[in-house]
Coordinates of C-alpha atoms in Angstrom, one line a residue:
X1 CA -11.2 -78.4 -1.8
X2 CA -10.9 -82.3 -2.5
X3 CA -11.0 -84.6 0.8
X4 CA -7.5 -86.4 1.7
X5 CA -7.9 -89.9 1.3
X6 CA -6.3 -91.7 3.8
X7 CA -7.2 -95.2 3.6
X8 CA -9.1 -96.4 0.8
X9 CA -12.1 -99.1 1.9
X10 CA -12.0 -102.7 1.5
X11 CA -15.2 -104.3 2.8
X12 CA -13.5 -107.9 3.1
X13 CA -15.6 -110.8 3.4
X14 CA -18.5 -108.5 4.7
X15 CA -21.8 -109.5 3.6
X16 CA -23.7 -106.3 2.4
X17 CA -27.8 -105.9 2.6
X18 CA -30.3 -103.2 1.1
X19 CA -31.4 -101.0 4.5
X20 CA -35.1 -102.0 4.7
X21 CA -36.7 -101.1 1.0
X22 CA -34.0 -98.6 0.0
X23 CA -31.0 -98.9 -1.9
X24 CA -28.6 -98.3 0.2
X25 CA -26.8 -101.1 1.1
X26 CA -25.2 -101.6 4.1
X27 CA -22.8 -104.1 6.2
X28 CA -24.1 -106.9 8.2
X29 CA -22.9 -106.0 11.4
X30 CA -22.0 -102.1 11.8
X31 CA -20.6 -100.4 15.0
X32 CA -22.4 -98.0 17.3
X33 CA -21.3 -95.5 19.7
X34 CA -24.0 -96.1 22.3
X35 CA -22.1 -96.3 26.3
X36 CA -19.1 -96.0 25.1
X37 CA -17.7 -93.6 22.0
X38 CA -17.6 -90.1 23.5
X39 CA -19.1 -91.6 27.1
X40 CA -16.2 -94.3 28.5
X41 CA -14.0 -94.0 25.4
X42 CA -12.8 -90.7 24.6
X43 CA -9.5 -89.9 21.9
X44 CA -6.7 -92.2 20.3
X45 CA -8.7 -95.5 21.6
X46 CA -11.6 -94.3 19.8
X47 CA -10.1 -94.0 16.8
X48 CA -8.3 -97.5 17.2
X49 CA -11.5 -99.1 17.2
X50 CA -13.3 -97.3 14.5
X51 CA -10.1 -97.8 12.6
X52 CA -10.2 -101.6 13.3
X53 CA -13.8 -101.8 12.4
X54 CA -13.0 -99.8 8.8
X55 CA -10.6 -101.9 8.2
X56 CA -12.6 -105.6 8.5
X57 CA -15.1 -104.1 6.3
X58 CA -17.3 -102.0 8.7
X59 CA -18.9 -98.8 6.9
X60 CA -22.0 -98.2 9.0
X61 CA -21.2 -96.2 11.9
X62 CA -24.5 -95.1 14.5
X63 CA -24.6 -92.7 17.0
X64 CA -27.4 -90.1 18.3
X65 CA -27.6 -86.6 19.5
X66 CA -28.5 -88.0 23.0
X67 CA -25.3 -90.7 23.7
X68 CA -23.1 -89.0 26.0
X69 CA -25.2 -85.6 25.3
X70 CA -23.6 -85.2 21.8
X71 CA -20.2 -86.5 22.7
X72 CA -20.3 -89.5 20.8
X73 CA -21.2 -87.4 17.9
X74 CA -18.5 -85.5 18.9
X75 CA -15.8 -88.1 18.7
X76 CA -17.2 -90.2 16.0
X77 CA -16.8 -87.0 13.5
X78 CA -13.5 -86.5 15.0
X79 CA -11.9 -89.5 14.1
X80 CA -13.8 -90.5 10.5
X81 CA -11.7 -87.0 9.7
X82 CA -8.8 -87.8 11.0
X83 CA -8.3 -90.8 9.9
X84 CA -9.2 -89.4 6.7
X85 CA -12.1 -92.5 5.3
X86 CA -14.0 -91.2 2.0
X87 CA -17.2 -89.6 3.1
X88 CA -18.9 -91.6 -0.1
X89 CA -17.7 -94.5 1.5
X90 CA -19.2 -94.6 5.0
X91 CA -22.8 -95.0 5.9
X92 CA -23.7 -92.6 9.1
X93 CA -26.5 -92.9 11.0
X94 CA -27.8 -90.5 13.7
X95 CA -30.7 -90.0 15.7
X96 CA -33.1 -87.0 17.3
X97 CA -35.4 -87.1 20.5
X98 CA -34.1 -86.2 23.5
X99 CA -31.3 -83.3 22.6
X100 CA -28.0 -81.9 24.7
X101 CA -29.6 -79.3 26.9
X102 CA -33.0 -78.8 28.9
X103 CA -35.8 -76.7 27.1
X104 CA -39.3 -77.1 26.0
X105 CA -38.3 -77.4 22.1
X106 CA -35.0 -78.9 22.6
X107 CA -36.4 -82.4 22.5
X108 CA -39.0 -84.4 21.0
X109 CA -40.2 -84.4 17.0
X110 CA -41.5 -80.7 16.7
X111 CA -40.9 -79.6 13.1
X112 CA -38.0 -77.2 15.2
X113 CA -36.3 -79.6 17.1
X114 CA -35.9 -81.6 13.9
X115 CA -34.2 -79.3 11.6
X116 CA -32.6 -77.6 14.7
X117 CA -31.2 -80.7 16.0
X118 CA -30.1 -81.9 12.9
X119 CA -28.3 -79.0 12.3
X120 CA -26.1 -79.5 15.3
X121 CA -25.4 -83.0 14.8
X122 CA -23.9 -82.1 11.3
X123 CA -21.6 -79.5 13.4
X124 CA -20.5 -81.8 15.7
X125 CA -19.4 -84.6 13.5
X126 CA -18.7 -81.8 11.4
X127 CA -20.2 -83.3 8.5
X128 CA -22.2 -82.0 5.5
X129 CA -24.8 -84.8 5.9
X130 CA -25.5 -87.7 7.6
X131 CA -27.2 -91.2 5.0
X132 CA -30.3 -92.2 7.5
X133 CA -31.6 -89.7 10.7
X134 CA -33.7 -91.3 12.6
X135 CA -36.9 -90.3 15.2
X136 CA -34.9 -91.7 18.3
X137 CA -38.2 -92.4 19.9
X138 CA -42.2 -91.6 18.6
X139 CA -43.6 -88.4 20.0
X140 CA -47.2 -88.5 20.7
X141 CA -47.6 -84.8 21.4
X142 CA -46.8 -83.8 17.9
X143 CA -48.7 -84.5 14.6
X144 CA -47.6 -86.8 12.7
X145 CA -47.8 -84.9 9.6
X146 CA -45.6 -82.5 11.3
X147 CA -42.7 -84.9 12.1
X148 CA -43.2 -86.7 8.7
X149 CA -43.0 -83.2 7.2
X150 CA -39.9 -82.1 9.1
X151 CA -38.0 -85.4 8.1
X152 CA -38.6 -84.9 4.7
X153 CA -37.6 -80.9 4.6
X154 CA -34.2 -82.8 6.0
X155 CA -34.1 -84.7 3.3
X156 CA -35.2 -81.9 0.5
X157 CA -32.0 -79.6 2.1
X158 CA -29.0 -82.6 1.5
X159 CA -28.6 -83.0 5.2
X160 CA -30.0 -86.7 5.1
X161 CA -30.6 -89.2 2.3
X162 CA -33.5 -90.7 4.3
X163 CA -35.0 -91.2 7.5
X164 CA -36.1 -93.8 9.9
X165 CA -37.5 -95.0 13.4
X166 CA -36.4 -96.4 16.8
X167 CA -38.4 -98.2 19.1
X168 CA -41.7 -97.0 17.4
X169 CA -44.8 -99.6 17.7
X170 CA -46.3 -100.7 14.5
X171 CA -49.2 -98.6 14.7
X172 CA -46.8 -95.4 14.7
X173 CA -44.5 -96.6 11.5
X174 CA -47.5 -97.4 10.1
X175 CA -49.5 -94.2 10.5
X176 CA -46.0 -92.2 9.2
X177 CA -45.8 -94.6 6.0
X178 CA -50.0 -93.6 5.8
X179 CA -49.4 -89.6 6.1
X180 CA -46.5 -90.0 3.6
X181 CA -48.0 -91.6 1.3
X182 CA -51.1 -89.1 1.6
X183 CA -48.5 -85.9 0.7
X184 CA -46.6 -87.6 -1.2
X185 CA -43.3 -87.8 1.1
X186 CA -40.8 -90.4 1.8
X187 CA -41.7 -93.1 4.8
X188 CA -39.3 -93.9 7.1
X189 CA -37.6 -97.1 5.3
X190 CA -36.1 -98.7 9.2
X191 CA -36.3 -99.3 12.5
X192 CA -33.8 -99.6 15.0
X193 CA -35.0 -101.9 17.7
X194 CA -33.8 -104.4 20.3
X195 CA -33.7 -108.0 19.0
X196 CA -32.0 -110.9 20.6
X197 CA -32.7 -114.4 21.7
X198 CA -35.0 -113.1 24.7
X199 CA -36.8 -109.9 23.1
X200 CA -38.2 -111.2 20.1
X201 CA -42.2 -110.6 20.1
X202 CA -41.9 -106.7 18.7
X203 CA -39.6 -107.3 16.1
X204 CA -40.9 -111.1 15.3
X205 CA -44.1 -110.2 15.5
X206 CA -45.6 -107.0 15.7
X207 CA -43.9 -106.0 12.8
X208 CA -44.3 -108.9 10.5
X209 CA -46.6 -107.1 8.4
X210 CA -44.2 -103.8 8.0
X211 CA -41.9 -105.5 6.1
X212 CA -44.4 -108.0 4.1
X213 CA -46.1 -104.4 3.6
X214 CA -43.0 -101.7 3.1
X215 CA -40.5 -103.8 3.5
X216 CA -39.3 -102.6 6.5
X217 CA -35.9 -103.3 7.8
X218 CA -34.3 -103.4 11.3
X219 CA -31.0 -102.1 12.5
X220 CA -30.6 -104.0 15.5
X221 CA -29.3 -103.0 19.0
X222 CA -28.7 -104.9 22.1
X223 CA -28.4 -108.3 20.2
X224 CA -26.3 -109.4 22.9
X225 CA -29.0 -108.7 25.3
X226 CA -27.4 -106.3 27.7
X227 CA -24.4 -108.5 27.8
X228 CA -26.2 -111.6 29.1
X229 CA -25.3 -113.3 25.4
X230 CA -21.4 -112.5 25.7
X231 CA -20.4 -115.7 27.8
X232 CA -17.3 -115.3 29.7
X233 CA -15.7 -112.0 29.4
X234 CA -13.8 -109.8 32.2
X235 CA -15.8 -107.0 33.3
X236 CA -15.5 -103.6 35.2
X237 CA -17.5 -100.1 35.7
X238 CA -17.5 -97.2 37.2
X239 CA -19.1 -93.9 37.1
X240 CA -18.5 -90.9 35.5
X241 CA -20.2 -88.3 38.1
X242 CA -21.2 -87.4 41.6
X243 CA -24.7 -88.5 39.9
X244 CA -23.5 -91.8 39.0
X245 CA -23.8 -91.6 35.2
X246 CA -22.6 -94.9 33.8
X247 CA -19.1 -95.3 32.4
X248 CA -18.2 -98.7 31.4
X249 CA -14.5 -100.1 31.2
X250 CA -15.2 -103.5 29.2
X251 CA -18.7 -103.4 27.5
X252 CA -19.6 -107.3 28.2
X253 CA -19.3 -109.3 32.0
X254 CA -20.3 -112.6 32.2
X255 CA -23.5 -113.2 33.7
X256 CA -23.9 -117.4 33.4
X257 CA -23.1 -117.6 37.6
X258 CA -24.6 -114.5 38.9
X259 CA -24.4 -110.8 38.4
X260 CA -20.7 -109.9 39.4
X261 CA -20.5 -106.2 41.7
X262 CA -19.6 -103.6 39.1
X263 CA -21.0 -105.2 36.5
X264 CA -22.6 -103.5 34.0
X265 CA -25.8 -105.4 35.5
X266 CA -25.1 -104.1 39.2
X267 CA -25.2 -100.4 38.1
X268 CA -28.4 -99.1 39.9
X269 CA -28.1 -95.5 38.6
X270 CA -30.0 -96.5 35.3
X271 CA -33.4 -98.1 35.7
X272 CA -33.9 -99.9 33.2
X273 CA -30.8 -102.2 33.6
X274 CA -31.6 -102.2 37.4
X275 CA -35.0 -104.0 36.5
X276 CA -33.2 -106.3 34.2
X277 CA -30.6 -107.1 37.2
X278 CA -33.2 -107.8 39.4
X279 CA -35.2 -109.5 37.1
X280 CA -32.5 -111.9 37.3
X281 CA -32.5 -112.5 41.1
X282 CA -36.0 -113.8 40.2
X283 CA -37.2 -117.7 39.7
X284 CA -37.5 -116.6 36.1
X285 CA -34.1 -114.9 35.7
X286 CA -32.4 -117.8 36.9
X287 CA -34.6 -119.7 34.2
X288 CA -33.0 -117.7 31.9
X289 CA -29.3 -117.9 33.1
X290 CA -30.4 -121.7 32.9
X291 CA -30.9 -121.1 28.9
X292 CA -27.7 -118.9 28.8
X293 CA -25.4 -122.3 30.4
X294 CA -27.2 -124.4 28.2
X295 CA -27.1 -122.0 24.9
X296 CA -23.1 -121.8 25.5
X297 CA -22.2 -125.6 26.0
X298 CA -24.5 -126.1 22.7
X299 CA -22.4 -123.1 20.6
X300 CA -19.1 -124.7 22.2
X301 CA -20.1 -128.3 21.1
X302 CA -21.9 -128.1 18.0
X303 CA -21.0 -125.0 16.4
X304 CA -17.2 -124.7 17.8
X305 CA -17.5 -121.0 18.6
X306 CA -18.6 -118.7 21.7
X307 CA -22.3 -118.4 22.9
X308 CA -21.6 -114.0 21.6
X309 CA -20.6 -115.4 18.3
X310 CA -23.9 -117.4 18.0
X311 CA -25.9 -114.8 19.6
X312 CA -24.9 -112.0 16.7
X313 CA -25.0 -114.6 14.0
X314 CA -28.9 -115.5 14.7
X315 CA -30.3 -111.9 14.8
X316 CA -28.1 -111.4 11.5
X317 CA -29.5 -114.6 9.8
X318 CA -33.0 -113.2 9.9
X319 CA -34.0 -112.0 6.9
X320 CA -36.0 -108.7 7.9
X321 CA -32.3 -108.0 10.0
X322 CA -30.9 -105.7 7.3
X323 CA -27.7 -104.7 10.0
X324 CA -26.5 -105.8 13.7
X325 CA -25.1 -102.8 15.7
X326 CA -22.1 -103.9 18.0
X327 CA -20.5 -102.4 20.6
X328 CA -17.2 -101.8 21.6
X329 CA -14.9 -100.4 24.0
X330 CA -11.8 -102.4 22.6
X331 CA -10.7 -102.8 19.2
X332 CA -10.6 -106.7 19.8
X333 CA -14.0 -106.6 21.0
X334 CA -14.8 -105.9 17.4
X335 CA -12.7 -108.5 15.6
X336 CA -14.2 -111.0 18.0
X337 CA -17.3 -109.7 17.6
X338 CA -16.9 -110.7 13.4
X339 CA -16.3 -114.2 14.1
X340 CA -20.0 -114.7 13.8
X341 CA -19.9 -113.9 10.0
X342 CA -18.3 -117.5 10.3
X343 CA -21.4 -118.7 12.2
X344 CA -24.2 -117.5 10.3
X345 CA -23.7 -120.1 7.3
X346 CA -23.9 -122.6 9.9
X347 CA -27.6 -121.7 11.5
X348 CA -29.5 -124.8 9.3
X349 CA -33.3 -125.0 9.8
X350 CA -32.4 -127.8 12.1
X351 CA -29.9 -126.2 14.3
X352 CA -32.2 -123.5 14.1
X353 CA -35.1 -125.3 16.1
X354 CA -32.7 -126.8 18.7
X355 CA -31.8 -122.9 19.2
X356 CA -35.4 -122.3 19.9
X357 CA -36.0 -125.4 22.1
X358 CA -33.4 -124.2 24.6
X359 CA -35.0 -120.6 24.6
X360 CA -38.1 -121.3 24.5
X361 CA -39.0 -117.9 23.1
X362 CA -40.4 -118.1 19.6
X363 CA -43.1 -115.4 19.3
X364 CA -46.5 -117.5 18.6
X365 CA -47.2 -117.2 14.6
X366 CA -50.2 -116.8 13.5
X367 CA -53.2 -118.5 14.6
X368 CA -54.9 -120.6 11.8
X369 CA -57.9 -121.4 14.4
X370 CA -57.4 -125.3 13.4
X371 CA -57.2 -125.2 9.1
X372 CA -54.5 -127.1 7.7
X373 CA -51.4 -125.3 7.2
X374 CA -50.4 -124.0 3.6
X375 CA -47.3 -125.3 1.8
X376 CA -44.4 -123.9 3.2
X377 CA -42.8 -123.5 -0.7
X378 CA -45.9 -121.2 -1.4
X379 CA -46.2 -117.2 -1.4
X380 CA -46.2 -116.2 2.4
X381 CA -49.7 -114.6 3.8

């Protein structure tokens, strides 16, 4: 039976890249269900802001088996079929590690968990396929010609198109391209990482030879930081459970005087945002609300626009940055979110290097131990 096209796809002004060294292209900046789709943001809202982001030329929608323990799945399926969007015209993107439910094979990158947990992602977007599923995390206590293997089998059945990474080192995309290559299989062709203005050294550095090499590309999360990049936005939270499982009601305080109660910062029920919160109580983390002041006075006064807006636009100027994931729990949050399409022509060389004196975070390059340098117009090493 023939799907019911409901709205037909009109990508805008949205700029469109090749994912990493495949040839699939996809938007610029795509949305992602991470906190919020199926976790805060359940029914008719969710729909209003997958619709909004459809309709200013967002295709690439993101989620993983383990956001909201497959509710995000859930409700991103939901929605793409009721609102009725042409499967051909949507890139979706899952991911696999950690699974729904307790169990020693209901996690990790075993061959099982792999085909099994892609298998129930597919039912609960109820969807055929998905276009990229990726390892969510490495898993060192499997082969890697296993998980290579398993990815490909995905692949071979028409329940992916390809596969990919998130938060994998170097040495581990590199050993998967290495045993792939060996059999004969397909390589992961991205990564998703974190990238922003203060986490730069992985995806600056440690994988600058990935994409000279495979042409690896990055689908980027947390580009805003955590919401430190957001500059002044209204913020509450709460939690979901007697265990205090986060729930957030606006994805993005402002941090530039403090880290207001409620925040998303002053949630202690999830570590790793706890060290970042504290990390800010520190000499050092008031260093970097220092930067934050001083990066929003220079994107108000020399590029007209928000500190957010400059924030997204510099992760999606980089050329290896082949999408920006944003988040939302309002559909506004994503039409503001797209005024840094506007911003991106803007980022000159020159304005580039004032970006970077504020920061102070350029990853070191690479060391020339005192020989001249080599014509910056010449073939890169």
């Amino acid at each position: 039976m023939p799907e019911e096209v409901k709205i037909e796809f009109d990508p805008k002004n949205m700029p469109f890249r090749r994912l990493g060294s495949s040839g699939l292209r996809v938007p610029v900046f795509s949305l992602g269900g991470w906190l919020t789709l199926g976790a805060t943001v359940f029914g008719d809202p969710v729909k209003d802001i997958i619709k909004t982001a459809f309709e200013n030329g967002i295709n690439m929608f993101d989620t993983a088996e383990a956001y909201a323990q497959g509710q995000s799945e859930v409700e991103m399926g939901r929605v793409i079929k009721e609102l009725g969007f042409r499967r051909s015209d949507l890139i979706i993107t899952t991911k696999l590690f950690w699974g729904v439910r307790p169990g020693p094979n209901a996690s990790g990158l075993s061959r099982k968990h792999i085909i099994e947990g892609t298998k129930e992602s597919l039912q609960r977007m109820q969807l055929d396929y998905v276009d990229v599923i990726f390892a969510h995390r490495p898993d060192a206590t499997v082969p890697m010609e296993e998980t290579v293997r398993a990815f490909n089998f995905v692949i071979n059945q028409g329940w992916a198109f390809y596969w990919a990474t998130s938060e994998w080192s170097a040495q581990e995309i590199e050993e998967a391209h290495h045993v792939a290559t060996k059999l004969g299989l397909s390589g992961p062709i991205a990564e998703q990482c974190e990238h922003n203005l203060f986490h730069r050294e992985r995806p600056e550095s440690e994988y600058a030879l990935l994409y000279r090499k495979h042409g690896l590309g990055t689908t980027v999360f947390s580009a805003l930081a955590q919401g430190l990049l957001t500059g002044k936005v209204d913020g509450h939270f709460k939690f979901s459970d007697e265990n205090g499982s986060l729930t957030t009601g606006v994805m993005y305080p402002q941090y530039n005087d403090g880290i207001p109660a409620g925040s998303r910062l002053d949630v202690k029920y999830q570590a790793w945002l706890q060290r970042v919160a504290d990390g800010l109580t520190s000499e050092e983390g008031q260093a970097k609300i220092n930067k934050i002041k001083a990066l929003s006075t220079f994107a108000e006064e020399e590029l007209g626009c928000k500190v957010s807006h400059l924030a997204l636009a510099w992760v999606a100027q980089n050329p290896n940055t082949s999408t920006v994931i944003l988040g939302a729990s309002k559909p506004e949050q994503v039409v503001d979110n797209l005024k840094a399409l506007e911003i991106i022509p803007k980022l000159t060389p020159e304005v580039l290097k004032k970006i970077d004196d504020i920061v102070g975070t350029k990853p070191p390059g690479v060391p020339n131990y005192g020989r001249p340098e080599l014509d910056s117009y010449g073939r890169p090493y």
